PDB file of C-alpha atoms in Angstrom:
ATOM      1  CA  MET U 970     115.109  92.215  73.917  1.00 50.00           C
ATOM      2  CA  ALA U 971     111.819  93.127  75.503  1.00 52.00           C
ATOM      3  CA  GLY U 972     109.248  90.773  72.965  1.00 56.00           C
ATOM      4  CA  LEU U 973     111.143  87.953  73.944  1.00 60.00           C
ATOM      5  CA  GLN U 974     111.290  88.821  77.569  1.00 56.00           C
ATOM      6  CA  ARG U 975     107.300  89.152  77.570  1.00 58.00           C
ATOM      7  CA  PHE U 976     106.799  86.529  74.909  1.00 56.00           C
ATOM      8  CA  PHE U 977     109.085  83.653  78.143  1.00 58.00           C
ATOM      9  CA  LYS U 978     107.366  86.321  81.067  1.00 60.00           C
ATOM     10  CA  THR U 979     110.544  86.758  82.577  1.00 62.00           C
ATOM     11  CA  GLY U 980     108.351  89.530  85.020  1.00 63.00           C
ATOM     12  CA  ALA U 981     109.473  89.961  88.830  1.00 62.00           C
ATOM     13  CA  GLY U 982     107.286  86.695  89.925  1.00 65.00           C
ATOM     14  CA  GLU U 983     107.099  84.893  86.872  1.00 60.00           C
ATOM     15  CA  TYR U 984     108.707  81.572  85.707  1.00 67.00           C
ATOM     16  CA  GLY U 985     111.109  82.991  84.244  1.00 61.00           C
ATOM     17  CA  GLU U 986     111.814  86.566  85.970  1.00 65.00           C
ATOM     18  CA  GLY U 987     114.787  87.499  85.635  1.00 67.00           C
ATOM     19  CA  GLU U 988     116.152  85.659  82.094  1.00 79.00           C
ATOM     20  CA  ARG U 989     118.464  87.494  80.356  1.00 86.00           C
ATOM     21  CA  PHE U 990     119.386  87.776  76.087  1.00 90.00           C
ATOM     22  CA  ILE U 991     120.709  88.907  73.357  1.00 92.00           C
ATOM     23  CA  GLY U 992     118.625  87.820  70.819  1.00 91.00           C
ATOM     24  CA  VAL U 993     120.280  85.198  69.001  1.00 93.00           C
ATOM     25  CA  ARG U 994     117.675  83.438  66.056  1.00 94.00           C
ATOM     26  CA  VAL U 995     117.620  79.886  67.225  1.00 94.00           C
ATOM     27  CA  PRO U 996     119.220  78.801  63.155  1.00 94.00           C
ATOM     28  CA  ASP U 997     122.573  80.660  64.349  1.00 96.00           C
ATOM     29  CA  LEU U 998     122.396  78.875  67.505  1.00 96.00           C
ATOM     30  CA  ARG U 999     122.436  76.265  65.371  1.00 94.00           C
ATOM     31  CA  ALA U1000     124.547  76.647  63.378  1.00 96.00           C
ATOM     32  CA  VAL U1001     127.205  77.166  66.431  1.00 95.00           C
ATOM     33  CA  CYS U1002     126.319  73.963  67.120  1.00 94.00           C
ATOM     34  CA  ARG U1003     127.477  72.314  64.063  1.00 94.00           C
ATOM     35  CA  GLU U1004     130.963  74.349  64.768  1.00 93.00           C
ATOM     36  CA  CYS U1005     131.006  73.262  68.093  1.00 93.00           C
ATOM     37  CA  ARG U1006     131.074  69.648  66.909  1.00 91.00           C
ATOM     38  CA  GLY U1007     133.112  67.834  70.054  1.00 90.00           C
ATOM     39  CA  ALA U1008     132.920  70.841  72.591  1.00 92.00           C
ATOM     40  CA  ALA U1009     134.313  68.764  75.822  1.00 90.00           C
ATOM     41  CA  ILE U1010     132.247  68.892  79.003  1.00 91.00           C
ATOM     42  CA  ASP U1011     133.365  71.432  80.908  1.00 91.00           C
ATOM     43  CA  GLU U1012     133.237  73.912  78.415  1.00 93.00           C
ATOM     44  CA  ILE U1013     129.716  72.602  77.740  1.00 95.00           C
ATOM     45  CA  SER U1014     128.580  73.108  81.529  1.00 95.00           C
ATOM     46  CA  LEU U1015     130.639  76.693  81.567  1.00 96.00           C
ATOM     47  CA  LEU U1016     127.176  77.643  78.524  1.00 96.00           C
ATOM     48  CA  LEU U1017     124.629  76.165  80.834  1.00 97.00           C
ATOM     49  CA  TRP U1018     125.147  77.524  84.071  1.00 95.00           C
ATOM     50  CA  SER U1019     125.793  80.927  82.283  1.00 95.00           C
ATOM     51  CA  LYS U1020     122.784  83.749  83.298  1.00 93.00           C
ATOM     52  CA  VAL U1021     122.133  84.171  79.227  1.00 95.00           C
ATOM     53  CA  HIS U1022     119.032  82.104  77.706  1.00 96.00           C
ATOM     54  CA  GLU U1023     120.974  81.822  75.068  1.00 96.00           C
ATOM     55  CA  GLU U1024     124.353  80.171  76.363  1.00 96.00           C
ATOM     56  CA  ARG U1025     122.310  77.971  78.277  1.00 97.00           C
ATOM     57  CA  LEU U1026     120.113  76.814  74.878  1.00 97.00           C
ATOM     58  CA  LEU U1027     123.516  76.031  72.738  1.00 97.00           C
ATOM     59  CA  ALA U1028     124.955  74.536  75.392  1.00 97.00           C
ATOM     60  CA  LEU U1029     121.293  71.890  75.385  1.00 98.00           C
ATOM     61  CA  LEU U1030     121.933  71.501  71.933  1.00 98.00           C
ATOM     62  CA  LEU U1031     125.041  70.559  71.917  1.00 97.00           C
ATOM     63  CA  LEU U1032     123.386  67.756  74.452  1.00 97.00           C
ATOM     64  CA  VAL U1033     121.761  66.363  72.491  1.00 97.00           C
ATOM     65  CA  ASP U1034     124.545  66.720  69.491  1.00 96.00           C
ATOM     66  CA  ALA U1035     127.187  64.410  72.143  1.00 96.00           C
ATOM     67  CA  PHE U1036     124.245  62.447  73.427  1.00 97.00           C
ATOM     68  CA  GLU U1037     123.373  60.890  69.783  1.00 95.00           C
ATOM     69  CA  ALA U1038     126.790  60.788  68.811  1.00 94.00           C
ATOM     70  CA  ALA U1039     127.997  58.276  71.841  1.00 96.00           C
ATOM     71  CA  GLY U1040     128.792  55.174  73.137  1.00 96.00           C
ATOM     72  CA  PRO U1041     126.957  53.786  75.712  1.00 96.00           C
ATOM     73  CA  ALA U1042     128.565  54.584  78.499  1.00 97.00           C
ATOM     74  CA  GLU U1043     128.832  58.672  77.721  1.00 96.00           C
ATOM     75  CA  ARG U1044     124.503  58.544  76.707  1.00 97.00           C
ATOM     76  CA  LYS U1045     124.781  57.707  80.319  1.00 97.00           C
ATOM     77  CA  SER U1046     126.898  59.957  81.928  1.00 97.00           C
ATOM     78  CA  ILE U1047     125.213  62.828  79.977  1.00 97.00           C
ATOM     79  CA  TYR U1048     122.218  61.780  80.656  1.00 98.00           C
ATOM     80  CA  ASP U1049     123.124  61.918  84.663  1.00 98.00           C
ATOM     81  CA  PHE U1050     124.730  64.807  83.463  1.00 98.00           C
ATOM     82  CA  TYR U1051     121.534  66.374  82.436  1.00 98.00           C
ATOM     83  CA  LEU U1052     118.792  64.852  84.995  1.00 98.00           C
ATOM     84  CA  ALA U1053     122.344  66.944  87.858  1.00 98.00           C
ATOM     85  CA  ASN U1054     121.515  70.196  85.992  1.00 97.00           C
ATOM     86  CA  THR U1055     118.224  70.757  85.593  1.00 98.00           C
ATOM     87  CA  SER U1056     117.782  74.003  87.800  1.00 96.00           C
ATOM     88  CA  SER U1057     119.478  76.051  85.148  1.00 96.00           C
ATOM     89  CA  ILE U1058     117.053  73.660  82.167  1.00 97.00           C
ATOM     90  CA  ASN U1059     115.358  76.233  83.122  1.00 95.00           C
ATOM     91  CA  ASN U1060     112.644  76.806  80.423  1.00 95.00           C
ATOM     92  CA  TRP U1061     109.732  75.379  78.668  1.00 96.00           C
ATOM     93  CA  ASP U1062     112.332  75.523  75.527  1.00 96.00           C
ATOM     94  CA  LEU U1063     115.223  74.083  76.808  1.00 98.00           C
ATOM     95  CA  ILE U1064     113.717  71.325  77.880  1.00 98.00           C
ATOM     96  CA  ASP U1065     111.241  70.824  74.601  1.00 98.00           C
ATOM     97  CA  SER U1066     114.710  70.904  72.407  1.00 97.00           C
ATOM     98  CA  SER U1067     116.769  68.809  74.792  1.00 98.00           C
ATOM     99  CA  ALA U1068     114.134  66.219  77.033  1.00 98.00           C
ATOM    100  CA  PRO U1069     113.557  63.701  74.242  1.00 98.00           C
ATOM    101  CA  GLN U1070     116.040  63.004  73.059  1.00 98.00           C
ATOM    102  CA  ILE U1071     117.972  62.698  75.660  1.00 98.00           C
ATOM    103  CA  VAL U1072     115.692  61.952  78.757  1.00 98.00           C
ATOM    104  CA  GLY U1073     113.239  60.523  76.430  1.00 98.00           C
ATOM    105  CA  ARG U1074     116.421  58.506  74.371  1.00 98.00           C
ATOM    106  CA  TRP U1075     118.233  57.080  77.231  1.00 98.00           C
ATOM    107  CA  LEU U1076     114.985  55.887  79.085  1.00 98.00           C
ATOM    108  CA  ALA U1077     114.033  53.647  75.561  1.00 97.00           C
ATOM    109  CA  ASP U1078     115.528  50.402  76.306  1.00 95.00           C
ATOM    110  CA  ARG U1079     114.656  50.675  80.222  1.00 97.00           C
ATOM    111  CA  SER U1080     112.756  51.341  83.365  1.00 97.00           C
ATOM    112  CA  ARG U1081     110.558  54.387  82.481  1.00 97.00           C
ATOM    113  CA  ALA U1082     110.863  55.263  86.842  1.00 98.00           C
ATOM    114  CA  PRO U1083     112.385  58.134  87.043  1.00 98.00           C
ATOM    115  CA  LEU U1084     109.679  59.905  84.998  1.00 98.00           C
ATOM    116  CA  VAL U1085     107.354  59.290  87.705  1.00 98.00           C
ATOM    117  CA  ARG U1086     110.520  61.257  90.378  1.00 98.00           C
ATOM    118  CA  LEU U1087     110.393  63.894  87.989  1.00 98.00           C
ATOM    119  CA  ALA U1088     106.782  64.189  87.840  1.00 98.00           C
ATOM    120  CA  ARG U1089     106.488  64.480  91.720  1.00 98.00           C
ATOM    121  CA  SER U1090     109.503  67.210  91.665  1.00 98.00           C
ATOM    122  CA  ALA U1091     108.004  70.105  93.328  1.00 98.00           C
ATOM    123  CA  SER U1092     110.567  71.301  90.608  1.00 98.00           C
ATOM    124  CA  LEU U1093     108.111  72.641  87.193  1.00 97.00           C
ATOM    125  CA  TRP U1094     111.126  72.129  85.644  1.00 98.00           C
ATOM    126  CA  GLU U1095     111.487  68.506  86.473  1.00 98.00           C
ATOM    127  CA  ARG U1096     107.967  67.718  85.946  1.00 98.00           C
ATOM    128  CA  ARG U1097     107.622  69.669  82.241  1.00 98.00           C
ATOM    129  CA  ILE U1098     110.760  67.066  81.452  1.00 98.00           C
ATOM    130  CA  ALA U1099     108.661  64.047  82.471  1.00 98.00           C
ATOM    131  CA  ILE U1100     105.684  65.442  80.210  1.00 98.00           C
ATOM    132  CA  ILE U1101     108.028  66.299  77.435  1.00 98.00           C
ATOM    133  CA  ALA U1102     110.078  63.516  77.189  1.00 98.00           C
ATOM    134  CA  THR U1103     107.713  60.983  76.678  1.00 98.00           C
ATOM    135  CA  HIS U1104     107.650  62.609  73.511  1.00 98.00           C
ATOM    136  CA  HIS U1105     110.391  60.237  72.135  1.00 98.00           C
ATOM    137  CA  PHE U1106     108.056  57.152  73.450  1.00 98.00           C
ATOM    138  CA  ILE U1107     105.203  58.436  71.701  1.00 98.00           C
ATOM    139  CA  ARG U1108     107.172  58.741  67.982  1.00 98.00           C
ATOM    140  CA  LYS U1109     108.354  55.027  68.228  1.00 97.00           C
ATOM    141  CA  ALA U1110     103.497  54.707  69.240  1.00 98.00           C
ATOM    142  CA  GLU U1111     103.699  53.729  73.171  1.00 98.00           C
ATOM    143  CA  PHE U1112     102.159  55.874  74.896  1.00 98.00           C
ATOM    144  CA  ASP U1113     101.508  54.030  78.269  1.00 98.00           C
ATOM    145  CA  ASP U1114     104.385  56.583  79.725  1.00 98.00           C
ATOM    146  CA  THR U1115     102.747  59.679  78.310  1.00 98.00           C
ATOM    147  CA  LEU U1116     100.097  58.398  79.803  1.00 98.00           C
ATOM    148  CA  GLU U1117     100.725  58.546  83.221  1.00 98.00           C
ATOM    149  CA  ILE U1118     102.310  60.629  83.491  1.00 98.00           C
ATOM    150  CA  ALA U1119      99.838  63.159  82.281  1.00 98.00           C
ATOM    151  CA  ASP U1120      97.500  61.197  84.728  1.00 98.00           C
ATOM    152  CA  LEU U1121     100.600  62.608  87.738  1.00 98.00           C
ATOM    153  CA  LEU U1122     100.548  65.547  86.712  1.00 98.00           C
ATOM    154  CA  LEU U1123      96.518  66.201  85.915  1.00 98.00           C
ATOM    155  CA  HIS U1124      95.830  68.499  88.342  1.00 97.00           C
ATOM    156  CA  ASP U1125      99.026  70.188  88.787  1.00 98.00           C
ATOM    157  CA  SER U1126      98.784  73.966  89.555  1.00 96.00           C
ATOM    158  CA  HIS U1127     101.476  75.583  86.642  1.00 97.00           C
ATOM    159  CA  ASP U1128      99.471  76.999  83.416  1.00 97.00           C
ATOM    160  CA  LEU U1129     103.522  75.435  81.814  1.00 97.00           C
ATOM    161  CA  ILE U1130     102.450  71.982  82.848  1.00 98.00           C
ATOM    162  CA  HIS U1131      98.581  72.382  81.614  1.00 98.00           C
ATOM    163  CA  LYS U1132     100.205  72.570  78.075  1.00 98.00           C
ATOM    164  CA  ALA U1133     102.516  70.814  78.083  1.00 98.00           C
ATOM    165  CA  VAL U1134     100.365  67.705  79.331  1.00 98.00           C
ATOM    166  CA  GLY U1135      98.070  68.877  76.565  1.00 98.00           C
ATOM    167  CA  TRP U1136     100.556  68.794  72.982  1.00 98.00           C
ATOM    168  CA  MET U1137     101.354  65.338  74.768  1.00 98.00           C
ATOM    169  CA  LEU U1138      97.694  64.055  74.104  1.00 98.00           C
ATOM    170  CA  ARG U1139      97.639  65.304  71.233  1.00 98.00           C
ATOM    171  CA  GLU U1140     100.487  64.089  69.646  1.00 98.00           C
ATOM    172  CA  VAL U1141      98.935  60.629  71.309  1.00 98.00           C
ATOM    173  CA  GLY U1142      95.406  61.457  69.357  1.00 98.00           C
ATOM    174  CA  ASN U1143      98.378  62.115  66.251  1.00 98.00           C
ATOM    175  CA  ARG U1144      98.594  59.103  67.189  1.00 98.00           C
ATOM    176  CA  ASP U1145      96.662  56.713  67.869  1.00 98.00           C
ATOM    177  CA  GLY U1146      93.078  59.237  68.368  1.00 98.00           C
ATOM    178  CA  ALA U1147      91.501  56.423  70.821  1.00 98.00           C
ATOM    179  CA  VAL U1148      94.062  56.647  72.946  1.00 98.00           C
ATOM    180  CA  GLU U1149      94.096  59.798  73.099  1.00 98.00           C
ATOM    181  CA  ARG U1150      89.728  59.989  73.263  1.00 98.00           C
ATOM    182  CA  ARG U1151      89.367  57.242  76.258  1.00 98.00           C
ATOM    183  CA  PHE U1152      92.260  59.039  78.146  1.00 98.00           C
ATOM    184  CA  LEU U1153      89.951  62.294  77.879  1.00 98.00           C
ATOM    185  CA  LYS U1154      86.603  60.704  78.396  1.00 96.00           C
ATOM    186  CA  GLU U1155      87.345  59.400  82.224  1.00 95.00           C
ATOM    187  CA  ARG U1156      88.943  63.228  82.651  1.00 97.00           C
ATOM    188  CA  TYR U1157      88.113  65.877  80.623  1.00 97.00           C
ATOM    189  CA  ARG U1158      85.724  66.755  82.607  1.00 96.00           C
ATOM    190  CA  ASP U1159      88.772  67.783  85.675  1.00 95.00           C
ATOM    191  CA  MET U1160      91.118  68.406  83.245  1.00 97.00           C
ATOM    192  CA  PRO U1161      92.130  72.086  83.319  1.00 97.00           C
ATOM    193  CA  ARG U1162      90.810  74.236  80.854  1.00 97.00           C
ATOM    194  CA  THR U1163      94.117  75.313  78.846  1.00 98.00           C
ATOM    195  CA  MET U1164      95.506  70.823  79.065  1.00 98.00           C
ATOM    196  CA  LEU U1165      91.959  70.493  77.526  1.00 98.00           C
ATOM    197  CA  ARG U1166      92.210  72.299  75.614  1.00 98.00           C
ATOM    198  CA  TYR U1167      96.157  71.763  73.733  1.00 98.00           C
ATOM    199  CA  ALA U1168      94.755  68.136  73.870  1.00 98.00           C
ATOM    200  CA  ILE U1169      91.343  68.689  71.780  1.00 98.00           C
ATOM    201  CA  GLU U1170      93.242  70.683  69.117  1.00 98.00           C
ATOM    202  CA  LYS U1171      92.879  68.794  66.210  1.00 97.00           C
ATOM    203  CA  PHE U1172      89.588  67.029  66.802  1.00 97.00           C
ATOM    204  CA  PRO U1173      86.730  68.044  65.136  1.00 97.00           C
ATOM    205  CA  GLU U1174      84.950  70.973  65.874  1.00 97.00           C
ATOM    206  CA  ALA U1175      81.730  70.141  66.552  1.00 97.00           C
ATOM    207  CA  GLU U1176      83.348  67.491  68.716  1.00 97.00           C
ATOM    208  CA  ARG U1177      85.726  69.895  70.726  1.00 97.00           C
ATOM    209  CA  ARG U1178      83.073  72.354  71.496  1.00 96.00           C
ATOM    210  CA  ARG U1179      81.279  69.021  72.992  1.00 96.00           C
ATOM    211  CA  TYR U1180      84.354  68.516  74.959  1.00 96.00           C
ATOM    212  CA  LEU U1181      84.564  72.297  76.549  1.00 95.00           C
ATOM    213  CA  GLU U1182      80.371  71.796  76.385  1.00 93.00           C
ATOM    214  CA  GLY U1183      80.441  69.225  78.610  1.00 89.00           C
ATOM    215  CA  ARG U1184      78.349  67.216  76.513  1.00 87.00           C
ATOM    216  CA  LEU U1185      79.734  63.872  75.878  1.00 83.00           C
TER     217      LEU U1185
END
C-alpha cells in the first residue's frame, strides 16, 4: 500500500493527500464491474463518494459500462451526474479511465463549449477532464478541440496538467504528425518542459534534441 500512496502522491500537501487504498488491482475491479453490471445509480453514488480510491474507480467503471449500454436520455443523466461529482473524480487514473468514454463521447455530436468551461475551472481535476475527454475525438481523427484546450492550458501551473496536455498532443501526433508539429512550432519555447517532453516522446532522437535545445 505504501507504494500506491507514493505513486498517487498522498503525502501532506500533495494532490492526493489523504487518499486511501486497499490494494485491489484494476483487472480485479473490472471483473467486479462485469459482475455488478446494471447497478443502480444510487449504489454507484455510494461508491463514488467513498474515501477508498478503488471504490471510486469501480464506480466510474460501472458508469462507463452503463453509459455504453444506455440510450440518449440515460446517457445525458450519466453525463450530468459525472460533471456534478467531479470533486470525487479526484485523481488522474479516475479521470483517464472515464472522461473520454463519458464526457468526450457525450459531446462528440454536440457543442464542445463545456470543455472550455472545464479548462478554465479552478479545479485541477476539471481541467484534466477537459483535455483528457478530447481523447475520444482524437481517436476519430478530430484534433481541433484538443488543440484549443491545449492552448487554454498551455501555462497551467500543475504538473498533472502538463503531463495530460503533452500526452494528448502526442496522441494527435500519432495520427497526424504534421498537425502536432504545426502546433508545437509556435509554442514549444513557451511550454512547460514536462509538457514538451511528453508531446515529443515519439519523435526521432535528433528532432527531440532540437526541440529541447530550442533549435528549430
